[in-house]
Amino acid sequence: MNLDASIAEDTTPRKETPHGFTLVVLQSSSLCNLNCRYCYVPGRMAAEKMDNETLDAAFRLTVGAEDRRKVTHEFLWHAGEPLAVGLPFMRNAVERCVDIALADTRFQFTVQTNGVLVTPQWARFLKEWNFGVGISIDGPHFLHDANRRNWANEPTHDKARRGLDILLNEGCNTSVLAVLTKDSLDYPDEIFDYFLASGTPGLGFNIEEIENQNTETSFGANPMGKHNKDAHQRRVRAFFDRLFERWWPHRDKIQIREFVDVMRCASAFRADNGFSRSPDEGRMLGIVTIMRNGKVATFSPEFAGATSSAYGDFVVGDVHTMSSLNDILASPVYARLKNDIQSGITACRDNCIYYPICGSSFISNRYFEHGTFLQPETFTCVAMRQTVAEAAFAGLAHEAKKGHAGQSPSAYQG
Ligand code: SF4
């Protein structure tokens, strides 16, 4: 799972519902103004939007439900391009949520956008409602425009970058999410310099993934194949080694999500060796995805819109007919998913030395890469958990040896 707009994931293990946290992914439309090469979202030319009845039902089951009073809900607007629904739609949706929310409920809004449609009006609205905004930019022109094109196959970097500048100028709580392709691994300096100069306070990375409609990536259709894995991992490691080296002196100006998460987890593990990360996607009702038509998926949002011989369309409910979010737990599809996902989590816990800093992540990648949840290691986890951790630990050890003043790197080392 990779679509969190908040740059620094909370790595504190959360209790399960109803006393915890639920990320509610709202897919108000699958429409997208772009046609990025690696996109996995189906139906990106379909303009239909979520109607008021569906919005209200979604909010009644979450912030309007007595049985969820103690849960913090994060509403993440995501997939295709959330701003494509227009500002009046989004204002109406947010106001409906606030009207329906019971007193004393805690909730927040986040959005993941490609940035192209951002205007000062949008930015003021997002600021007014204290949205966390994730904006997708892959780096300088030559990297971004290689993959992020519109439907006329035109480059989009300049428009996305203008969106980022507007968001930062308006003081929106903004961070950047960059996709790493095979080619971009050759450019850690260019990528770091670009984002440092942009002024973004937060930066996260996703490696290009085999997911749903995206069945082959720049790393090939089988990146975990016999000869492929080691070669890719060496290049990923070189990228993050260099990135860490460049980032460390500037860590007060820009947070790199992957390094910050590893260091937080390592620090928590040092304090308590029973600690392990607890990703939302593996927890009961940690993530609930509500599709435009009100159908509900859970665990990874990437399951929404996918089909499978084992799990059908991954649908575990419909907001129009559910009386409680807990109805999901009675769904036969949920029961099968939960059982199989838990087996994968157990395999991670029993076999992987990275489990404390990972907690069994990228569950949907597991399914889409291997066709099963039982084979836990994926190209994504090798790259973005195992290799990132090795690079961060090596970087910290190097900094500790240099004896840099300030925040001690050794505080994070296990
Ligand atoms: S790094 Fe991979 S194999 Fe290890 S715990 Fe995480 S998901 Fe499981």
Coordinates of C-alpha atoms and ligand atoms in Angstrom, one line a residue:
M1 CA 0.0 0.0 0.0
N2 CA 1.5 3.3 -1.0
L3 CA -1.0 6.0 -1.3
D4 CA -0.9 7.6 2.1
A5 CA -0.8 11.4 1.6
S6 CA 0.7 11.8 5.1
I7 CA 4.4 11.8 4.6
A8 CA 5.5 10.4 8.0
E9 CA 3.4 7.3 8.6
D10 CA 2.5 6.8 12.2
T11 CA 4.4 3.7 13.2
T12 CA 2.8 3.3 16.6
P13 CA 0.9 0.0 16.7
R14 CA -2.7 0.8 16.8
K15 CA -5.4 -1.0 18.6
E16 CA -8.1 -2.6 16.4
T17 CA -11.5 -1.1 15.8
P18 CA -13.5 0.3 17.5
H19 CA -10.8 2.0 19.5
G20 CA -8.3 3.0 16.9
F21 CA -7.8 4.4 13.5
T22 CA -9.4 3.8 10.1
L23 CA -8.2 5.2 6.8
V24 CA -11.3 5.6 4.7
V25 CA -10.3 5.8 1.0
L26 CA -13.0 7.6 -0.9
Q27 CA -13.0 7.0 -4.7
S28 CA -15.5 9.7 -5.6
S29 CA -14.6 9.1 -9.3
S30 CA -12.2 7.0 -11.2
L31 CA -11.8 9.8 -13.7
C32 CA -8.3 11.1 -14.3
N33 CA -7.0 13.9 -16.5
L34 CA -3.7 12.0 -17.0
N35 CA -2.7 8.7 -18.5
C36 CA 0.5 7.8 -16.6
R37 CA 2.3 4.8 -18.1
Y38 CA 2.4 2.9 -14.8
C39 CA -1.1 3.6 -13.5
Y40 CA -3.1 0.6 -12.2
V41 CA -6.5 2.3 -11.8
P42 CA -9.2 1.0 -14.1
G43 CA -11.9 3.3 -15.7
R44 CA -9.9 6.5 -15.8
M45 CA -12.1 8.0 -18.5
A46 CA -15.4 7.4 -16.7
A47 CA -16.7 10.7 -15.5
E48 CA -19.4 9.5 -13.1
K49 CA -19.1 10.9 -9.6
M50 CA -20.2 9.6 -6.2
D51 CA -23.8 10.9 -5.5
N52 CA -25.0 12.6 -2.3
E53 CA -26.8 9.5 -1.1
T54 CA -23.5 7.5 -1.3
L55 CA -21.5 10.2 0.4
D56 CA -24.0 10.5 3.2
A57 CA -24.1 6.7 3.7
A58 CA -20.3 6.6 3.8
F59 CA -20.2 9.4 6.5
R60 CA -23.1 7.9 8.5
L61 CA -21.2 4.6 8.8
T62 CA -18.0 6.3 9.9
V63 CA -18.0 9.6 11.7
G64 CA -21.8 9.4 12.1
A65 CA -21.9 6.0 13.8
E66 CA -22.3 5.6 17.5
D67 CA -20.2 2.4 17.4
R68 CA -17.2 4.3 16.0
R69 CA -17.1 7.3 18.3
K70 CA -13.6 6.4 19.5
V71 CA -12.1 5.8 16.1
T72 CA -10.1 8.5 14.3
H73 CA -11.1 8.5 10.7
E74 CA -8.8 9.8 7.9
F75 CA -10.7 10.4 4.7
L76 CA -8.3 10.1 1.8
W77 CA -9.6 11.2 -1.5
H78 CA -7.9 9.1 -4.1
A79 CA -8.1 7.5 -7.6
G80 CA -8.2 8.6 -10.3
E81 CA -7.5 12.3 -10.0
P82 CA -9.6 13.5 -7.0
L83 CA -9.6 17.2 -8.1
A84 CA -11.2 16.2 -11.4
V85 CA -14.5 16.1 -9.7
G86 CA -14.4 19.9 -9.3
L87 CA -14.3 22.2 -6.3
P88 CA -18.1 22.4 -5.8
F89 CA -18.3 18.7 -5.5
M90 CA -15.5 18.5 -3.0
R91 CA -16.9 21.4 -0.9
N92 CA -20.3 19.8 -0.8
A93 CA -18.7 16.4 0.2
V94 CA -16.7 18.0 3.0
E95 CA -19.7 20.0 4.3
R96 CA -21.9 16.9 4.3
C97 CA -19.2 15.0 6.3
V98 CA -19.1 17.8 8.9
D99 CA -22.9 17.9 9.1
I100 CA -23.2 14.2 9.7
A101 CA -20.2 13.8 12.1
L102 CA -21.2 13.2 15.7
A103 CA -19.9 15.6 18.3
D104 CA -16.4 14.9 19.5
T105 CA -15.5 12.5 16.7
R106 CA -12.0 12.9 15.3
F107 CA -11.4 13.0 11.6
Q108 CA -9.2 14.6 9.0
F109 CA -9.1 14.9 5.3
T110 CA -6.2 14.1 2.9
V111 CA -6.0 14.0 -0.8
Q112 CA -3.5 12.5 -3.3
T113 CA -3.4 14.6 -6.5
N114 CA -1.3 14.8 -9.6
G115 CA -1.3 18.6 -9.1
V116 CA -2.2 19.6 -12.6
L117 CA -5.6 21.0 -11.7
V118 CA -4.4 22.8 -8.5
T119 CA -5.4 26.5 -8.6
P120 CA -5.2 29.2 -5.8
Q121 CA -8.9 28.6 -5.2
W122 CA -8.3 24.9 -4.7
A123 CA -5.3 25.6 -2.5
R124 CA -7.3 28.0 -0.3
F125 CA -10.1 25.4 0.1
L126 CA -7.6 22.7 1.0
K127 CA -6.0 25.0 3.5
E128 CA -9.3 26.0 5.0
W129 CA -10.2 22.4 5.7
N130 CA -6.7 21.5 6.8
F131 CA -6.2 18.8 4.2
G132 CA -3.0 16.9 4.1
V133 CA -2.1 17.1 0.4
G134 CA 0.1 14.5 -1.3
I135 CA 1.2 15.6 -4.8
S136 CA 2.7 13.2 -7.3
I137 CA 5.8 14.5 -9.0
D138 CA 8.6 12.1 -10.1
G139 CA 11.4 14.7 -10.1
P140 CA 12.9 16.9 -12.9
H141 CA 11.2 17.2 -16.3
F142 CA 13.1 14.3 -17.9
L143 CA 12.1 11.8 -15.3
H144 CA 8.5 13.1 -14.7
D145 CA 7.6 13.6 -18.3
A146 CA 8.9 10.2 -19.3
N147 CA 5.9 8.6 -17.7
R148 CA 3.4 11.1 -16.5
R149 CA 1.6 12.2 -19.7
N150 CA -1.9 13.4 -20.4
W151 CA -4.4 11.7 -22.7
A152 CA -2.9 13.6 -25.7
N153 CA 0.5 12.2 -24.7
E154 CA 1.7 15.7 -23.7
P155 CA 4.2 16.2 -20.8
T156 CA 2.7 17.3 -17.5
H157 CA 5.7 18.3 -15.4
D158 CA 5.3 22.1 -15.6
K159 CA 1.6 22.0 -14.6
A160 CA 2.3 19.6 -11.7
R161 CA 5.1 21.7 -10.5
R162 CA 3.0 24.8 -10.7
G163 CA 0.5 23.0 -8.6
L164 CA 3.1 22.3 -6.0
D165 CA 4.3 25.9 -5.9
I166 CA 0.7 27.1 -5.4
L167 CA 0.1 24.6 -2.6
L168 CA 3.3 25.6 -0.8
N169 CA 2.7 29.4 -1.3
E170 CA -0.8 29.0 0.2
G171 CA 0.7 27.2 3.2
C172 CA -1.0 23.9 2.6
N173 CA 0.2 20.9 4.5
T174 CA 1.9 19.4 1.5
S175 CA 4.3 16.5 0.7
V176 CA 5.5 14.9 -2.5
L177 CA 5.2 11.3 -3.6
A178 CA 7.6 10.3 -6.4
V179 CA 7.5 7.0 -8.3
L180 CA 10.8 5.4 -8.9
T181 CA 11.2 3.6 -12.2
K182 CA 14.2 1.6 -13.4
D183 CA 15.6 4.7 -15.1
S184 CA 15.2 7.0 -12.2
L185 CA 17.5 4.9 -10.1
D186 CA 20.4 6.4 -12.0
Y187 CA 19.6 9.9 -10.7
P188 CA 19.6 10.2 -6.9
D189 CA 21.5 13.5 -7.0
E190 CA 19.2 15.1 -9.6
I191 CA 16.1 13.9 -7.7
F192 CA 17.3 15.1 -4.3
D193 CA 18.5 18.5 -5.6
Y194 CA 15.2 19.0 -7.4
F195 CA 13.1 18.3 -4.3
L196 CA 15.3 20.2 -1.9
A197 CA 15.1 23.2 -4.1
S198 CA 11.3 22.9 -4.5
G199 CA 10.8 23.7 -0.8
T200 CA 8.6 20.7 -0.1
P201 CA 9.0 19.7 3.5
G202 CA 8.2 16.0 2.9
L203 CA 9.1 13.5 0.2
G204 CA 8.1 9.8 -0.1
F205 CA 8.9 7.3 -2.8
N206 CA 7.0 4.4 -4.3
I207 CA 8.8 2.0 -6.6
E208 CA 6.9 1.2 -9.7
E209 CA 4.7 -1.8 -8.9
I210 CA 2.9 -4.7 -10.5
E211 CA -0.6 -3.9 -9.4
N212 CA -4.0 -4.5 -10.8
Q213 CA -4.0 -3.2 -14.4
N214 CA -0.2 -2.5 -14.4
T215 CA 1.0 -6.1 -15.1
E216 CA 4.4 -5.2 -16.3
T217 CA 6.7 -2.4 -15.0
S218 CA 10.0 -0.9 -16.1
F219 CA 11.6 -3.7 -14.0
G220 CA 9.9 -6.3 -16.2
A221 CA 7.0 -8.7 -15.6
N222 CA 9.0 -10.8 -13.2
P223 CA 11.3 -8.5 -11.2
M224 CA 11.8 -11.3 -8.6
G225 CA 13.0 -13.7 -11.2
K226 CA 16.2 -15.7 -10.7
H227 CA 18.6 -13.2 -12.3
N228 CA 16.5 -10.1 -11.9
K229 CA 16.1 -9.7 -8.2
D230 CA 19.8 -9.3 -7.3
A231 CA 20.5 -6.9 -10.2
H232 CA 17.5 -4.7 -9.3
Q233 CA 18.3 -4.7 -5.6
R234 CA 21.9 -3.6 -6.2
R235 CA 20.7 -0.6 -8.2
V236 CA 18.0 0.2 -5.6
R237 CA 20.6 0.0 -2.9
A238 CA 23.0 2.3 -4.7
F239 CA 20.1 4.8 -5.2
F240 CA 19.2 4.9 -1.5
D241 CA 22.8 4.9 -0.3
R242 CA 23.4 8.0 -2.3
L243 CA 20.1 9.5 -1.3
F244 CA 20.8 9.1 2.3
E245 CA 24.2 10.6 2.0
R246 CA 22.7 13.6 0.3
W247 CA 19.8 13.9 2.7
W248 CA 21.4 13.5 6.1
P249 CA 22.9 17.1 6.2
H250 CA 19.5 18.5 5.1
R251 CA 17.3 16.3 7.2
D252 CA 15.9 19.4 9.1
K253 CA 14.7 20.9 5.8
I254 CA 13.1 17.9 4.2
Q255 CA 11.8 14.6 5.6
I256 CA 12.2 11.6 3.5
R257 CA 9.5 9.3 4.5
E258 CA 11.3 6.0 4.0
F259 CA 14.3 6.9 6.1
V260 CA 12.3 8.6 8.8
D261 CA 10.0 5.5 9.1
V262 CA 13.0 3.1 9.3
M263 CA 14.6 5.3 12.0
R264 CA 11.5 5.6 14.0
C265 CA 10.9 1.9 14.0
A266 CA 14.5 1.1 14.8
S267 CA 14.3 3.5 17.7
A268 CA 11.1 2.0 18.9
F269 CA 12.6 -1.5 18.6
R270 CA 15.6 -0.4 20.6
A271 CA 13.4 0.8 23.4
D272 CA 11.2 -2.4 23.3
N273 CA 12.3 -5.4 21.4
G274 CA 8.7 -6.6 21.2
F275 CA 7.9 -3.7 18.9
S276 CA 6.9 -4.2 15.3
R277 CA 5.4 -1.9 12.8
S278 CA 1.7 -2.3 12.3
P279 CA 0.7 -1.2 8.8
D280 CA -3.0 -0.1 8.4
E281 CA -3.5 -2.5 5.4
G282 CA -3.1 -5.6 7.5
R283 CA -5.3 -4.6 10.4
M284 CA -9.0 -5.4 10.8
L285 CA -10.8 -2.3 9.3
G286 CA -7.5 -0.4 9.2
I287 CA -8.4 0.6 5.7
V288 CA -11.8 0.8 4.2
T289 CA -12.2 1.8 0.5
I290 CA -15.5 3.1 -0.7
M291 CA -15.9 3.1 -4.4
R292 CA -18.0 5.6 -6.4
N293 CA -21.0 3.3 -6.4
G294 CA -20.9 2.6 -2.7
K295 CA -19.3 -0.8 -2.9
V296 CA -16.7 -1.4 -0.2
A297 CA -13.3 -3.1 -0.3
T298 CA -10.9 -3.5 2.6
F299 CA -7.3 -4.2 3.4
S300 CA -5.3 -2.7 0.5
P301 CA -7.2 0.0 -1.6
E302 CA -5.7 -1.5 -4.7
F303 CA -8.2 -4.3 -4.4
A304 CA -11.0 -1.9 -5.3
G305 CA -12.0 -2.6 -8.9
A306 CA -9.8 -5.7 -9.2
T307 CA -11.1 -9.2 -9.9
S308 CA -9.9 -12.6 -8.8
S309 CA -10.9 -16.2 -9.0
A310 CA -10.5 -16.6 -5.3
Y311 CA -12.0 -13.4 -4.0
G312 CA -14.4 -12.3 -6.8
D313 CA -14.5 -8.5 -7.1
F314 CA -13.0 -8.1 -3.5
V315 CA -16.3 -6.4 -2.5
V316 CA -17.1 -6.9 1.2
G317 CA -20.1 -4.6 1.5
D318 CA -22.2 -1.8 0.2
V319 CA -22.7 1.5 2.1
H320 CA -26.3 1.7 1.0
T321 CA -27.3 -1.5 2.8
M322 CA -24.8 -1.8 5.7
S323 CA -26.0 -0.8 9.1
S324 CA -22.5 -0.7 10.6
L325 CA -18.9 -0.9 9.3
N326 CA -18.6 -4.0 11.3
D327 CA -21.0 -5.7 8.8
I328 CA -17.8 -6.1 6.7
L329 CA -16.6 -8.7 9.2
A330 CA -19.5 -11.0 8.4
S331 CA -18.7 -11.0 4.7
P332 CA -17.5 -14.4 3.3
V333 CA -15.0 -12.5 1.0
Y334 CA -13.7 -10.7 4.1
A335 CA -13.3 -14.0 6.0
R336 CA -11.3 -15.6 3.1
L337 CA -9.1 -12.5 2.7
K338 CA -8.5 -12.2 6.4
N339 CA -7.5 -15.8 6.7
D340 CA -5.1 -15.7 3.7
I341 CA -3.6 -12.3 4.6
Q342 CA -3.0 -13.4 8.1
S343 CA -1.1 -16.4 6.9
G344 CA 1.2 -14.1 4.9
I345 CA 1.7 -11.9 7.9
T346 CA 2.6 -14.9 10.1
A347 CA 5.1 -16.1 7.4
C348 CA 6.7 -12.6 7.5
R349 CA 6.8 -12.6 11.3
D350 CA 8.4 -16.1 11.5
N351 CA 10.9 -15.8 8.6
C352 CA 11.9 -12.2 7.9
I353 CA 14.5 -10.3 9.9
Y354 CA 13.0 -7.0 8.7
Y355 CA 9.6 -7.7 10.3
P356 CA 10.0 -5.2 13.2
I357 CA 10.6 -2.3 10.8
C358 CA 8.1 -3.6 8.2
G359 CA 5.3 -5.5 10.0
S360 CA 4.4 -7.2 6.8
S361 CA 3.7 -4.6 4.2
F362 CA 2.6 -4.3 0.6
I363 CA -0.2 -6.9 0.9
S364 CA -1.8 -6.1 -2.5
N365 CA 1.6 -6.4 -4.2
R366 CA 1.9 -9.9 -2.8
Y367 CA -1.4 -10.9 -4.5
F368 CA -0.7 -9.1 -7.8
E369 CA 2.9 -10.3 -8.0
H370 CA 2.4 -13.9 -7.0
G371 CA -1.3 -14.6 -7.2
T372 CA -1.3 -15.6 -3.6
F373 CA -0.9 -14.0 -0.1
L374 CA 1.1 -16.9 1.1
Q375 CA 4.3 -15.9 -0.6
P376 CA 5.1 -12.8 1.4
E377 CA 8.3 -11.4 -0.2
T378 CA 7.6 -9.0 -3.1
F379 CA 9.8 -6.9 -5.3
T380 CA 8.3 -3.8 -3.5
C381 CA 9.1 -5.0 0.0
V382 CA 12.6 -6.0 -1.1
A383 CA 13.2 -2.6 -2.5
M384 CA 11.2 -0.3 -0.2
R385 CA 11.6 -2.1 3.2
Q386 CA 14.7 -4.4 3.1
T387 CA 16.9 -2.3 0.9
V388 CA 15.9 1.0 2.3
A389 CA 16.6 -0.3 5.8
E390 CA 20.0 -1.5 4.8
A391 CA 20.9 1.8 3.2
A392 CA 19.6 3.8 6.2
F393 CA 21.5 1.7 8.7
A394 CA 24.7 1.9 6.6
G395 CA 24.3 5.6 6.3
L396 CA 23.7 6.0 10.0
A397 CA 26.8 3.9 10.8
H398 CA 28.8 6.0 8.4
E399 CA 27.6 9.2 10.0
A400 CA 28.2 7.9 13.5
K401 CA 31.8 7.0 12.5
K402 CA 32.3 10.5 11.2
G403 CA 31.1 11.7 14.7
H404 CA 28.9 14.4 13.3
A405 CA 27.5 16.9 15.9
G406 CA 23.8 17.3 16.5
Q407 CA 21.2 14.5 16.5
S408 CA 23.2 11.3 17.1
P409 CA 22.7 8.7 14.4
S410 CA 23.5 6.0 16.9
A411 CA 20.2 6.8 18.6
Y412 CA 18.5 5.0 15.8
Q413 CA 20.8 2.0 15.3
G414 CA 19.7 -1.4 16.6
Ligands
SF4_1 S1 10.2 -7.1 4.2 FE1 8.8 -8.3 3.0 S2 9.1 -10.4 3.7 FE2 9.9 -9.0 5.3 S3 8.3 -8.6 6.7 FE3 8.2 -7.0 5.2 S4 6.7 -7.8 3.6 FE4 7.4 -9.5 4.9

